[in-house]
Amino acid sequence: MWISELPYLGVPPAPRRLRTLLAALLLRSSHALETLAVRLDIVGAATPAPDPLLEFYAEAGAREGALYVDGLLLGRITGVTRL
């Protein structure tokens, strides 16, 4: 149902026109936001984030118990020789 098809509710013409204008503006902006949301969702779904690369070193000569995520040292796990 369109705003212009709504029955007259006894509201004076000036406020009624203002409400009709505001309602039309809200409907159009809602449609524009919906279109934008759909477009952003498609772009977001097309480029998934890669899984993080986990590395653990507990070998002789290496930092004992060093845990790396994507090449950055996350921390050390003391007393652990393998995961």
JSON list of N, CA and C in Angstrom, two decimals:
[
{"chain": "A", "resi": 1, "resn": "MET", "atom": "N", "xyz": [0.85, -1.17, 0.00]},
{"chain": "A", "resi": 1, "resn": "MET", "atom": "CA", "xyz": [0.00, 0.00, 0.00]},
{"chain": "A", "resi": 1, "resn": "MET", "atom": "C", "xyz": [0.89, 1.23, 0.00]},
{"chain": "A", "resi": 2, "resn": "TRP", "atom": "N", "xyz": [0.62, 2.17, -0.85]},
{"chain": "A", "resi": 2, "resn": "TRP", "atom": "CA", "xyz": [1.37, 3.40, -0.94]},
{"chain": "A", "resi": 2, "resn": "TRP", "atom": "C", "xyz": [0.80, 4.43, 0.01]},
{"chain": "A", "resi": 3, "resn": "ILE", "atom": "N", "xyz": [1.63, 5.39, 0.36]},
{"chain": "A", "resi": 3, "resn": "ILE", "atom": "CA", "xyz": [1.23, 6.45, 1.28]},
{"chain": "A", "resi": 3, "resn": "ILE", "atom": "C", "xyz": [0.02, 7.21, 0.74]},
{"chain": "A", "resi": 4, "resn": "SER", "atom": "N", "xyz": [-0.01, 7.45, -0.57]},
{"chain": "A", "resi": 4, "resn": "SER", "atom": "CA", "xyz": [-1.12, 8.21, -1.16]},
{"chain": "A", "resi": 4, "resn": "SER", "atom": "C", "xyz": [-2.43, 7.44, -1.11]},
{"chain": "A", "resi": 5, "resn": "GLU", "atom": "N", "xyz": [-2.38, 6.12, -0.89]},
{"chain": "A", "resi": 5, "resn": "GLU", "atom": "CA", "xyz": [-3.59, 5.30, -0.84]},
{"chain": "A", "resi": 5, "resn": "GLU", "atom": "C", "xyz": [-4.18, 5.20, 0.57]},
{"chain": "A", "resi": 6, "resn": "LEU", "atom": "N", "xyz": [-3.47, 5.73, 1.57]},
{"chain": "A", "resi": 6, "resn": "LEU", "atom": "CA", "xyz": [-3.96, 5.64, 2.94]},
{"chain": "A", "resi": 6, "resn": "LEU", "atom": "C", "xyz": [-5.20, 6.51, 3.10]},
{"chain": "A", "resi": 7, "resn": "PRO", "atom": "N", "xyz": [-6.14, 6.05, 3.89]},
{"chain": "A", "resi": 7, "resn": "PRO", "atom": "CA", "xyz": [-7.36, 6.85, 4.08]},
{"chain": "A", "resi": 7, "resn": "PRO", "atom": "C", "xyz": [-7.06, 8.13, 4.88]},
{"chain": "A", "resi": 8, "resn": "TYR", "atom": "N", "xyz": [-7.84, 9.13, 4.62]},
{"chain": "A", "resi": 8, "resn": "TYR", "atom": "CA", "xyz": [-7.71, 10.40, 5.32]},
{"chain": "A", "resi": 8, "resn": "TYR", "atom": "C", "xyz": [-8.15, 10.20, 6.76]},
{"chain": "A", "resi": 9, "resn": "LEU", "atom": "N", "xyz": [-7.29, 10.57, 7.73]},
{"chain": "A", "resi": 9, "resn": "LEU", "atom": "CA", "xyz": [-7.57, 10.29, 9.14]},
{"chain": "A", "resi": 9, "resn": "LEU", "atom": "C", "xyz": [-7.99, 11.53, 9.92]},
{"chain": "A", "resi": 10, "resn": "GLY", "atom": "N", "xyz": [-8.41, 12.55, 9.23]},
{"chain": "A", "resi": 10, "resn": "GLY", "atom": "CA", "xyz": [-8.86, 13.76, 9.92]},
{"chain": "A", "resi": 10, "resn": "GLY", "atom": "C", "xyz": [-7.71, 14.65, 10.33]},
{"chain": "A", "resi": 11, "resn": "VAL", "atom": "N", "xyz": [-6.54, 14.47, 9.77]},
{"chain": "A", "resi": 11, "resn": "VAL", "atom": "CA", "xyz": [-5.38, 15.30, 10.07]},
{"chain": "A", "resi": 11, "resn": "VAL", "atom": "C", "xyz": [-5.41, 16.50, 9.13]},
{"chain": "A", "resi": 12, "resn": "PRO", "atom": "N", "xyz": [-5.12, 17.69, 9.64]},
{"chain": "A", "resi": 12, "resn": "PRO", "atom": "CA", "xyz": [-5.09, 18.87, 8.76]},
{"chain": "A", "resi": 12, "resn": "PRO", "atom": "C", "xyz": [-4.12, 18.66, 7.60]},
{"chain": "A", "resi": 13, "resn": "PRO", "atom": "N", "xyz": [-4.36, 19.31, 6.47]},
{"chain": "A", "resi": 13, "resn": "PRO", "atom": "CA", "xyz": [-3.57, 19.06, 5.26]},
{"chain": "A", "resi": 13, "resn": "PRO", "atom": "C", "xyz": [-2.07, 19.32, 5.40]},
{"chain": "A", "resi": 14, "resn": "ALA", "atom": "N", "xyz": [-1.65, 20.39, 6.07]},
{"chain": "A", "resi": 14, "resn": "ALA", "atom": "CA", "xyz": [-0.22, 20.71, 6.14]},
{"chain": "A", "resi": 14, "resn": "ALA", "atom": "C", "xyz": [0.57, 19.62, 6.87]},
{"chain": "A", "resi": 15, "resn": "PRO", "atom": "N", "xyz": [0.20, 19.22, 8.11]},
{"chain": "A", "resi": 15, "resn": "PRO", "atom": "CA", "xyz": [0.93, 18.15, 8.77]},
{"chain": "A", "resi": 15, "resn": "PRO", "atom": "C", "xyz": [0.83, 16.82, 8.01]},
{"chain": "A", "resi": 16, "resn": "ARG", "atom": "N", "xyz": [-0.31, 16.60, 7.37]},
{"chain": "A", "resi": 16, "resn": "ARG", "atom": "CA", "xyz": [-0.49, 15.36, 6.62]},
{"chain": "A", "resi": 16, "resn": "ARG", "atom": "C", "xyz": [0.50, 15.31, 5.45]},
{"chain": "A", "resi": 17, "resn": "ARG", "atom": "N", "xyz": [0.67, 16.43, 4.75]},
{"chain": "A", "resi": 17, "resn": "ARG", "atom": "CA", "xyz": [1.63, 16.49, 3.64]},
{"chain": "A", "resi": 17, "resn": "ARG", "atom": "C", "xyz": [3.05, 16.28, 4.14]},
{"chain": "A", "resi": 18, "resn": "LEU", "atom": "N", "xyz": [3.36, 16.88, 5.28]},
{"chain": "A", "resi": 18, "resn": "LEU", "atom": "CA", "xyz": [4.69, 16.73, 5.85]},
{"chain": "A", "resi": 18, "resn": "LEU", "atom": "C", "xyz": [4.95, 15.26, 6.21]},
{"chain": "A", "resi": 19, "resn": "ARG", "atom": "N", "xyz": [3.97, 14.62, 6.85]},
{"chain": "A", "resi": 19, "resn": "ARG", "atom": "CA", "xyz": [4.13, 13.21, 7.19]},
{"chain": "A", "resi": 19, "resn": "ARG", "atom": "C", "xyz": [4.24, 12.35, 5.95]},
{"chain": "A", "resi": 20, "resn": "THR", "atom": "N", "xyz": [3.48, 12.66, 4.92]},
{"chain": "A", "resi": 20, "resn": "THR", "atom": "CA", "xyz": [3.56, 11.91, 3.67]},
{"chain": "A", "resi": 20, "resn": "THR", "atom": "C", "xyz": [4.94, 12.06, 3.05]},
{"chain": "A", "resi": 21, "resn": "LEU", "atom": "N", "xyz": [5.47, 13.28, 3.06]},
{"chain": "A", "resi": 21, "resn": "LEU", "atom": "CA", "xyz": [6.80, 13.52, 2.52]},
{"chain": "A", "resi": 21, "resn": "LEU", "atom": "C", "xyz": [7.86, 12.78, 3.32]},
{"chain": "A", "resi": 22, "resn": "LEU", "atom": "N", "xyz": [7.77, 12.84, 4.64]},
{"chain": "A", "resi": 22, "resn": "LEU", "atom": "CA", "xyz": [8.74, 12.14, 5.49]},
{"chain": "A", "resi": 22, "resn": "LEU", "atom": "C", "xyz": [8.65, 10.63, 5.32]},
{"chain": "A", "resi": 23, "resn": "ALA", "atom": "N", "xyz": [7.44, 10.10, 5.19]},
{"chain": "A", "resi": 23, "resn": "ALA", "atom": "CA", "xyz": [7.27, 8.67, 4.99]},
{"chain": "A", "resi": 23, "resn": "ALA", "atom": "C", "xyz": [7.88, 8.24, 3.65]},
{"chain": "A", "resi": 24, "resn": "ALA", "atom": "N", "xyz": [7.66, 9.02, 2.61]},
{"chain": "A", "resi": 24, "resn": "ALA", "atom": "CA", "xyz": [8.24, 8.70, 1.30]},
{"chain": "A", "resi": 24, "resn": "ALA", "atom": "C", "xyz": [9.77, 8.77, 1.37]},
{"chain": "A", "resi": 25, "resn": "LEU", "atom": "N", "xyz": [10.30, 9.75, 2.07]},
{"chain": "A", "resi": 25, "resn": "LEU", "atom": "CA", "xyz": [11.74, 9.87, 2.23]},
{"chain": "A", "resi": 25, "resn": "LEU", "atom": "C", "xyz": [12.31, 8.66, 2.98]},
{"chain": "A", "resi": 26, "resn": "LEU", "atom": "N", "xyz": [11.65, 8.23, 4.03]},
{"chain": "A", "resi": 26, "resn": "LEU", "atom": "CA", "xyz": [12.09, 7.06, 4.78]},
{"chain": "A", "resi": 26, "resn": "LEU", "atom": "C", "xyz": [12.03, 5.79, 3.94]},
{"chain": "A", "resi": 27, "resn": "LEU", "atom": "N", "xyz": [10.98, 5.65, 3.14]},
{"chain": "A", "resi": 27, "resn": "LEU", "atom": "CA", "xyz": [10.88, 4.46, 2.28]},
{"chain": "A", "resi": 27, "resn": "LEU", "atom": "C", "xyz": [12.00, 4.43, 1.25]},
{"chain": "A", "resi": 28, "resn": "ARG", "atom": "N", "xyz": [12.30, 5.57, 0.64]},
{"chain": "A", "resi": 28, "resn": "ARG", "atom": "CA", "xyz": [13.37, 5.61, -0.36]},
{"chain": "A", "resi": 28, "resn": "ARG", "atom": "C", "xyz": [14.74, 5.38, 0.27]},
{"chain": "A", "resi": 29, "resn": "SER", "atom": "N", "xyz": [14.98, 5.97, 1.42]},
{"chain": "A", "resi": 29, "resn": "SER", "atom": "CA", "xyz": [16.27, 5.76, 2.07]},
{"chain": "A", "resi": 29, "resn": "SER", "atom": "C", "xyz": [16.41, 4.32, 2.55]},
{"chain": "A", "resi": 30, "resn": "SER", "atom": "N", "xyz": [15.31, 3.71, 2.97]},
{"chain": "A", "resi": 30, "resn": "SER", "atom": "CA", "xyz": [15.33, 2.30, 3.36]},
{"chain": "A", "resi": 30, "resn": "SER", "atom": "C", "xyz": [15.69, 1.43, 2.17]},
{"chain": "A", "resi": 31, "resn": "HIS", "atom": "N", "xyz": [15.12, 1.73, 1.02]},
{"chain": "A", "resi": 31, "resn": "HIS", "atom": "CA", "xyz": [15.44, 0.96, -0.18]},
{"chain": "A", "resi": 31, "resn": "HIS", "atom": "C", "xyz": [16.91, 1.13, -0.56]},
{"chain": "A", "resi": 32, "resn": "ALA", "atom": "N", "xyz": [17.43, 2.35, -0.46]},
{"chain": "A", "resi": 32, "resn": "ALA", "atom": "CA", "xyz": [18.84, 2.60, -0.79]},
{"chain": "A", "resi": 32, "resn": "ALA", "atom": "C", "xyz": [19.76, 1.85, 0.18]},
{"chain": "A", "resi": 33, "resn": "LEU", "atom": "N", "xyz": [19.43, 1.85, 1.46]},
{"chain": "A", "resi": 33, "resn": "LEU", "atom": "CA", "xyz": [20.24, 1.13, 2.44]},
{"chain": "A", "resi": 33, "resn": "LEU", "atom": "C", "xyz": [20.19, -0.38, 2.23]},
{"chain": "A", "resi": 34, "resn": "GLU", "atom": "N", "xyz": [19.03, -0.89, 1.85]},
{"chain": "A", "resi": 34, "resn": "GLU", "atom": "CA", "xyz": [18.91, -2.32, 1.57]},
{"chain": "A", "resi": 34, "resn": "GLU", "atom": "C", "xyz": [19.77, -2.70, 0.37]},
{"chain": "A", "resi": 35, "resn": "THR", "atom": "N", "xyz": [19.75, -1.88, -0.67]},
{"chain": "A", "resi": 35, "resn": "THR", "atom": "CA", "xyz": [20.57, -2.14, -1.85]},
{"chain": "A", "resi": 35, "resn": "THR", "atom": "C", "xyz": [22.06, -2.12, -1.49]},
{"chain": "A", "resi": 36, "resn": "LEU", "atom": "N", "xyz": [22.46, -1.16, -0.68]},
{"chain": "A", "resi": 36, "resn": "LEU", "atom": "CA", "xyz": [23.85, -1.08, -0.25]},
{"chain": "A", "resi": 36, "resn": "LEU", "atom": "C", "xyz": [24.24, -2.29, 0.59]},
{"chain": "A", "resi": 37, "resn": "ALA", "atom": "N", "xyz": [23.37, -2.73, 1.49]},
{"chain": "A", "resi": 37, "resn": "ALA", "atom": "CA", "xyz": [23.66, -3.89, 2.33]},
{"chain": "A", "resi": 37, "resn": "ALA", "atom": "C", "xyz": [23.84, -5.15, 1.49]},
{"chain": "A", "resi": 38, "resn": "VAL", "atom": "N", "xyz": [23.00, -5.33, 0.49]},
{"chain": "A", "resi": 38, "resn": "VAL", "atom": "CA", "xyz": [23.12, -6.50, -0.38]},
{"chain": "A", "resi": 38, "resn": "VAL", "atom": "C", "xyz": [24.44, -6.44, -1.14]},
{"chain": "A", "resi": 39, "resn": "ARG", "atom": "N", "xyz": [24.79, -5.28, -1.64]},
{"chain": "A", "resi": 39, "resn": "ARG", "atom": "CA", "xyz": [26.04, -5.12, -2.40]},
{"chain": "A", "resi": 39, "resn": "ARG", "atom": "C", "xyz": [27.25, -5.39, -1.50]},
{"chain": "A", "resi": 40, "resn": "LEU", "atom": "N", "xyz": [27.25, -4.89, -0.29]},
{"chain": "A", "resi": 40, "resn": "LEU", "atom": "CA", "xyz": [28.36, -5.11, 0.63]},
{"chain": "A", "resi": 40, "resn": "LEU", "atom": "C", "xyz": [28.46, -6.56, 1.05]},
{"chain": "A", "resi": 41, "resn": "ASP", "atom": "N", "xyz": [27.34, -7.24, 1.21]},
{"chain": "A", "resi": 41, "resn": "ASP", "atom": "CA", "xyz": [27.34, -8.64, 1.60]},
{"chain": "A", "resi": 41, "resn": "ASP", "atom": "C", "xyz": [27.95, -9.50, 0.51]},
{"chain": "A", "resi": 42, "resn": "ILE", "atom": "N", "xyz": [27.66, -9.19, -0.75]},
{"chain": "A", "resi": 42, "resn": "ILE", "atom": "CA", "xyz": [28.21, -9.97, -1.86]},
{"chain": "A", "resi": 42, "resn": "ILE", "atom": "C", "xyz": [29.73, -9.78, -1.92]},
{"chain": "A", "resi": 43, "resn": "VAL", "atom": "N", "xyz": [30.21, -8.57, -1.74]},
{"chain": "A", "resi": 43, "resn": "VAL", "atom": "CA", "xyz": [31.65, -8.32, -1.76]},
{"chain": "A", "resi": 43, "resn": "VAL", "atom": "C", "xyz": [32.32, -9.01, -0.59]},
{"chain": "A", "resi": 44, "resn": "GLY", "atom": "N", "xyz": [31.71, -8.95, 0.59]},
{"chain": "A", "resi": 44, "resn": "GLY", "atom": "CA", "xyz": [32.28, -9.60, 1.77]},
{"chain": "A", "resi": 44, "resn": "GLY", "atom": "C", "xyz": [32.33, -11.11, 1.62]},
{"chain": "A", "resi": 45, "resn": "ALA", "atom": "N", "xyz": [31.35, -11.71, 0.98]},
{"chain": "A", "resi": 45, "resn": "ALA", "atom": "CA", "xyz": [31.31, -13.16, 0.82]},
{"chain": "A", "resi": 45, "resn": "ALA", "atom": "C", "xyz": [32.30, -13.62, -0.24]},
{"chain": "A", "resi": 46, "resn": "ALA", "atom": "N", "xyz": [32.67, -12.75, -1.16]},
{"chain": "A", "resi": 46, "resn": "ALA", "atom": "CA", "xyz": [33.56, -13.15, -2.25]},
{"chain": "A", "resi": 46, "resn": "ALA", "atom": "C", "xyz": [35.02, -13.23, -1.81]},
{"chain": "A", "resi": 47, "resn": "THR", "atom": "N", "xyz": [35.40, -12.54, -0.74]},
{"chain": "A", "resi": 47, "resn": "THR", "atom": "CA", "xyz": [36.79, -12.54, -0.30]},
{"chain": "A", "resi": 47, "resn": "THR", "atom": "C", "xyz": [36.89, -12.98, 1.15]},
{"chain": "A", "resi": 48, "resn": "PRO", "atom": "N", "xyz": [36.88, -14.30, 1.40]},
{"chain": "A", "resi": 48, "resn": "PRO", "atom": "CA", "xyz": [37.00, -14.76, 2.78]},
{"chain": "A", "resi": 48, "resn": "PRO", "atom": "C", "xyz": [38.42, -14.55, 3.32]},
{"chain": "A", "resi": 49, "resn": "ALA", "atom": "N", "xyz": [38.52, -14.32, 4.59]},
{"chain": "A", "resi": 49, "resn": "ALA", "atom": "CA", "xyz": [39.82, -14.13, 5.22]},
{"chain": "A", "resi": 49, "resn": "ALA", "atom": "C", "xyz": [40.56, -15.47, 5.27]},
{"chain": "A", "resi": 50, "resn": "PRO", "atom": "N", "xyz": [41.86, -15.47, 5.00]},
{"chain": "A", "resi": 50, "resn": "PRO", "atom": "CA", "xyz": [42.61, -16.74, 5.06]},
{"chain": "A", "resi": 50, "resn": "PRO", "atom": "C", "xyz": [42.76, -17.21, 6.50]},
{"chain": "A", "resi": 51, "resn": "ASP", "atom": "N", "xyz": [42.91, -18.49, 6.66]},
{"chain": "A", "resi": 51, "resn": "ASP", "atom": "CA", "xyz": [43.14, -19.04, 7.99]},
{"chain": "A", "resi": 51, "resn": "ASP", "atom": "C", "xyz": [44.51, -18.61, 8.49]},
{"chain": "A", "resi": 52, "resn": "PRO", "atom": "N", "xyz": [44.65, -18.36, 9.79]},
{"chain": "A", "resi": 52, "resn": "PRO", "atom": "CA", "xyz": [45.95, -17.94, 10.31]},
{"chain": "A", "resi": 52, "resn": "PRO", "atom": "C", "xyz": [46.96, -19.09, 10.22]},
{"chain": "A", "resi": 53, "resn": "LEU", "atom": "N", "xyz": [48.21, -18.75, 9.98]},
{"chain": "A", "resi": 53, "resn": "LEU", "atom": "CA", "xyz": [49.29, -19.73, 9.90]},
{"chain": "A", "resi": 53, "resn": "LEU", "atom": "C", "xyz": [49.92, -19.84, 11.28]},
{"chain": "A", "resi": 54, "resn": "LEU", "atom": "N", "xyz": [49.83, -21.03, 11.88]},
{"chain": "A", "resi": 54, "resn": "LEU", "atom": "CA", "xyz": [50.38, -21.27, 13.21]},
{"chain": "A", "resi": 54, "resn": "LEU", "atom": "C", "xyz": [51.71, -22.00, 13.07]},
{"chain": "A", "resi": 55, "resn": "GLU", "atom": "N", "xyz": [52.72, -21.57, 13.84]},
{"chain": "A", "resi": 55, "resn": "GLU", "atom": "CA", "xyz": [54.02, -22.24, 13.85]},
{"chain": "A", "resi": 55, "resn": "GLU", "atom": "C", "xyz": [54.45, -22.42, 15.30]},
{"chain": "A", "resi": 56, "resn": "PHE", "atom": "N", "xyz": [55.01, -23.60, 15.58]},
{"chain": "A", "resi": 56, "resn": "PHE", "atom": "CA", "xyz": [55.50, -23.89, 16.93]},
{"chain": "A", "resi": 56, "resn": "PHE", "atom": "C", "xyz": [56.91, -24.44, 16.81]},
{"chain": "A", "resi": 57, "resn": "TYR", "atom": "N", "xyz": [57.82, -23.88, 17.59]},
{"chain": "A", "resi": 57, "resn": "TYR", "atom": "CA", "xyz": [59.21, -24.33, 17.55]},
{"chain": "A", "resi": 57, "resn": "TYR", "atom": "C", "xyz": [59.62, -24.83, 18.92]},
{"chain": "A", "resi": 58, "resn": "ALA", "atom": "N", "xyz": [60.09, -26.07, 18.97]},
{"chain": "A", "resi": 58, "resn": "ALA", "atom": "CA", "xyz": [60.65, -26.64, 20.19]},
{"chain": "A", "resi": 58, "resn": "ALA", "atom": "C", "xyz": [61.81, -27.55, 19.82]},
{"chain": "A", "resi": 59, "resn": "GLU", "atom": "N", "xyz": [62.58, -27.13, 18.83]},
{"chain": "A", "resi": 59, "resn": "GLU", "atom": "CA", "xyz": [63.71, -27.94, 18.37]},
{"chain": "A", "resi": 59, "resn": "GLU", "atom": "C", "xyz": [65.00, -27.42, 18.99]},
{"chain": "A", "resi": 60, "resn": "ALA", "atom": "N", "xyz": [66.02, -28.23, 18.92]},
{"chain": "A", "resi": 60, "resn": "ALA", "atom": "CA", "xyz": [67.33, -27.82, 19.43]},
{"chain": "A", "resi": 60, "resn": "ALA", "atom": "C", "xyz": [67.83, -26.63, 18.62]},
{"chain": "A", "resi": 61, "resn": "GLY", "atom": "N", "xyz": [68.29, -25.62, 19.29]},
{"chain": "A", "resi": 61, "resn": "GLY", "atom": "CA", "xyz": [68.81, -24.43, 18.62]},
{"chain": "A", "resi": 61, "resn": "GLY", "atom": "C", "xyz": [67.75, -23.37, 18.37]},
{"chain": "A", "resi": 62, "resn": "ALA", "atom": "N", "xyz": [66.49, -23.74, 18.43]},
{"chain": "A", "resi": 62, "resn": "ALA", "atom": "CA", "xyz": [65.41, -22.77, 18.22]},
{"chain": "A", "resi": 62, "resn": "ALA", "atom": "C", "xyz": [64.93, -22.26, 19.58]},
{"chain": "A", "resi": 63, "resn": "ARG", "atom": "N", "xyz": [64.15, -21.22, 19.55]},
{"chain": "A", "resi": 63, "resn": "ARG", "atom": "CA", "xyz": [63.56, -20.73, 20.81]},
{"chain": "A", "resi": 63, "resn": "ARG", "atom": "C", "xyz": [62.61, -21.80, 21.32]},
{"chain": "A", "resi": 64, "resn": "GLU", "atom": "N", "xyz": [62.86, -22.25, 22.51]},
{"chain": "A", "resi": 64, "resn": "GLU", "atom": "CA", "xyz": [62.06, -23.35, 23.05]},
{"chain": "A", "resi": 64, "resn": "GLU", "atom": "C", "xyz": [60.63, -22.90, 23.34]},
{"chain": "A", "resi": 65, "resn": "GLY", "atom": "N", "xyz": [59.67, -23.62, 22.76]},
{"chain": "A", "resi": 65, "resn": "GLY", "atom": "CA", "xyz": [58.26, -23.38, 23.03]},
{"chain": "A", "resi": 65, "resn": "GLY", "atom": "C", "xyz": [57.72, -22.10, 22.42]},
{"chain": "A", "resi": 66, "resn": "ALA", "atom": "N", "xyz": [58.35, -21.59, 21.38]},
{"chain": "A", "resi": 66, "resn": "ALA", "atom": "CA", "xyz": [57.89, -20.34, 20.75]},
{"chain": "A", "resi": 66, "resn": "ALA", "atom": "C", "xyz": [56.69, -20.62, 19.86]},
{"chain": "A", "resi": 67, "resn": "LEU", "atom": "N", "xyz": [55.62, -19.87, 20.05]},
{"chain": "A", "resi": 67, "resn": "LEU", "atom": "CA", "xyz": [54.40, -20.02, 19.26]},
{"chain": "A", "resi": 67, "resn": "LEU", "atom": "C", "xyz": [54.21, -18.77, 18.41]},
{"chain": "A", "resi": 68, "resn": "TYR", "atom": "N", "xyz": [54.16, -18.95, 17.08]},
{"chain": "A", "resi": 68, "resn": "TYR", "atom": "CA", "xyz": [54.00, -17.85, 16.14]},
{"chain": "A", "resi": 68, "resn": "TYR", "atom": "C", "xyz": [52.65, -17.94, 15.43]},
{"chain": "A", "resi": 69, "resn": "VAL", "atom": "N", "xyz": [52.03, -16.80, 15.18]},
{"chain": "A", "resi": 69, "resn": "VAL", "atom": "CA", "xyz": [50.80, -16.71, 14.39]},
{"chain": "A", "resi": 69, "resn": "VAL", "atom": "C", "xyz": [51.07, -15.73, 13.26]},
{"chain": "A", "resi": 70, "resn": "ASP", "atom": "N", "xyz": [50.99, -16.21, 12.03]},
{"chain": "A", "resi": 70, "resn": "ASP", "atom": "CA", "xyz": [51.27, -15.41, 10.84]},
{"chain": "A", "resi": 70, "resn": "ASP", "atom": "C", "xyz": [52.63, -14.72, 10.93]},
{"chain": "A", "resi": 71, "resn": "GLY", "atom": "N", "xyz": [53.63, -15.43, 11.44]},
{"chain": "A", "resi": 71, "resn": "GLY", "atom": "CA", "xyz": [54.99, -14.91, 11.50]},
{"chain": "A", "resi": 71, "resn": "GLY", "atom": "C", "xyz": [55.28, -14.00, 12.67]},
{"chain": "A", "resi": 72, "resn": "LEU", "atom": "N", "xyz": [54.30, -13.72, 13.50]},
{"chain": "A", "resi": 72, "resn": "LEU", "atom": "CA", "xyz": [54.50, -12.86, 14.68]},
{"chain": "A", "resi": 72, "resn": "LEU", "atom": "C", "xyz": [54.52, -13.72, 15.94]},
{"chain": "A", "resi": 73, "resn": "LEU", "atom": "N", "xyz": [55.49, -13.45, 16.81]},
{"chain": "A", "resi": 73, "resn": "LEU", "atom": "CA", "xyz": [55.61, -14.20, 18.05]},
{"chain": "A", "resi": 73, "resn": "LEU", "atom": "C", "xyz": [54.41, -13.92, 18.94]},
{"chain": "A", "resi": 74, "resn": "LEU", "atom": "N", "xyz": [53.65, -14.97, 19.24]},
{"chain": "A", "resi": 74, "resn": "LEU", "atom": "CA", "xyz": [52.48, -14.82, 20.09]},
{"chain": "A", "resi": 74, "resn": "LEU", "atom": "C", "xyz": [52.86, -15.00, 21.55]},
{"chain": "A", "resi": 75, "resn": "GLY", "atom": "N", "xyz": [53.79, -15.92, 21.80]},
{"chain": "A", "resi": 75, "resn": "GLY", "atom": "CA", "xyz": [54.23, -16.16, 23.17]},
{"chain": "A", "resi": 75, "resn": "GLY", "atom": "C", "xyz": [55.06, -17.42, 23.25]},
{"chain": "A", "resi": 76, "resn": "ARG", "atom": "N", "xyz": [55.41, -17.80, 24.46]},
{"chain": "A", "resi": 76, "resn": "ARG", "atom": "CA", "xyz": [56.19, -19.01, 24.69]},
{"chain": "A", "resi": 76, "resn": "ARG", "atom": "C", "xyz": [55.40, -19.95, 25.59]},
{"chain": "A", "resi": 77, "resn": "ILE", "atom": "N", "xyz": [55.56, -21.23, 25.30]},
{"chain": "A", "resi": 77, "resn": "ILE", "atom": "CA", "xyz": [54.90, -22.24, 26.10]},
{"chain": "A", "resi": 77, "resn": "ILE", "atom": "C", "xyz": [56.02, -23.04, 26.76]},
{"chain": "A", "resi": 78, "resn": "THR", "atom": "N", "xyz": [56.25, -22.81, 28.02]},
{"chain": "A", "resi": 78, "resn": "THR", "atom": "CA", "xyz": [57.36, -23.45, 28.72]},
{"chain": "A", "resi": 78, "resn": "THR", "atom": "C", "xyz": [57.01, -24.90, 29.05]},
{"chain": "A", "resi": 79, "resn": "GLY", "atom": "N", "xyz": [58.02, -25.75, 28.91]},
{"chain": "A", "resi": 79, "resn": "GLY", "atom": "CA", "xyz": [57.86, -27.15, 29.24]},
{"chain": "A", "resi": 79, "resn": "GLY", "atom": "C", "xyz": [57.19, -27.99, 28.18]},
{"chain": "A", "resi": 80, "resn": "VAL", "atom": "N", "xyz": [56.80, -27.41, 27.06]},
{"chain": "A", "resi": 80, "resn": "VAL", "atom": "CA", "xyz": [56.12, -28.15, 25.98]},
{"chain": "A", "resi": 80, "resn": "VAL", "atom": "C", "xyz": [57.14, -28.40, 24.87]},
{"chain": "A", "resi": 81, "resn": "THR", "atom": "N", "xyz": [57.24, -29.65, 24.43]},
{"chain": "A", "resi": 81, "resn": "THR", "atom": "CA", "xyz": [58.18, -29.98, 23.37]},
{"chain": "A", "resi": 81, "resn": "THR", "atom": "C", "xyz": [57.52, -30.22, 22.04]},
{"chain": "A", "resi": 82, "resn": "ARG", "atom": "N", "xyz": [56.22, -30.43, 22.02]},
{"chain": "A", "resi": 82, "resn": "ARG", "atom": "CA", "xyz": [55.49, -30.59, 20.75]},
{"chain": "A", "resi": 82, "resn": "ARG", "atom": "C", "xyz": [54.02, -30.31, 20.98]},
{"chain": "A", "resi": 83, "resn": "LEU", "atom": "N", "xyz": [53.33, -29.95, 19.90]},
{"chain": "A", "resi": 83, "resn": "LEU", "atom": "CA", "xyz": [51.88, -29.71, 19.94]},
{"chain": "A", "resi": 83, "resn": "LEU", "atom": "C", "xyz": [51.17, -30.75, 19.15]}
]
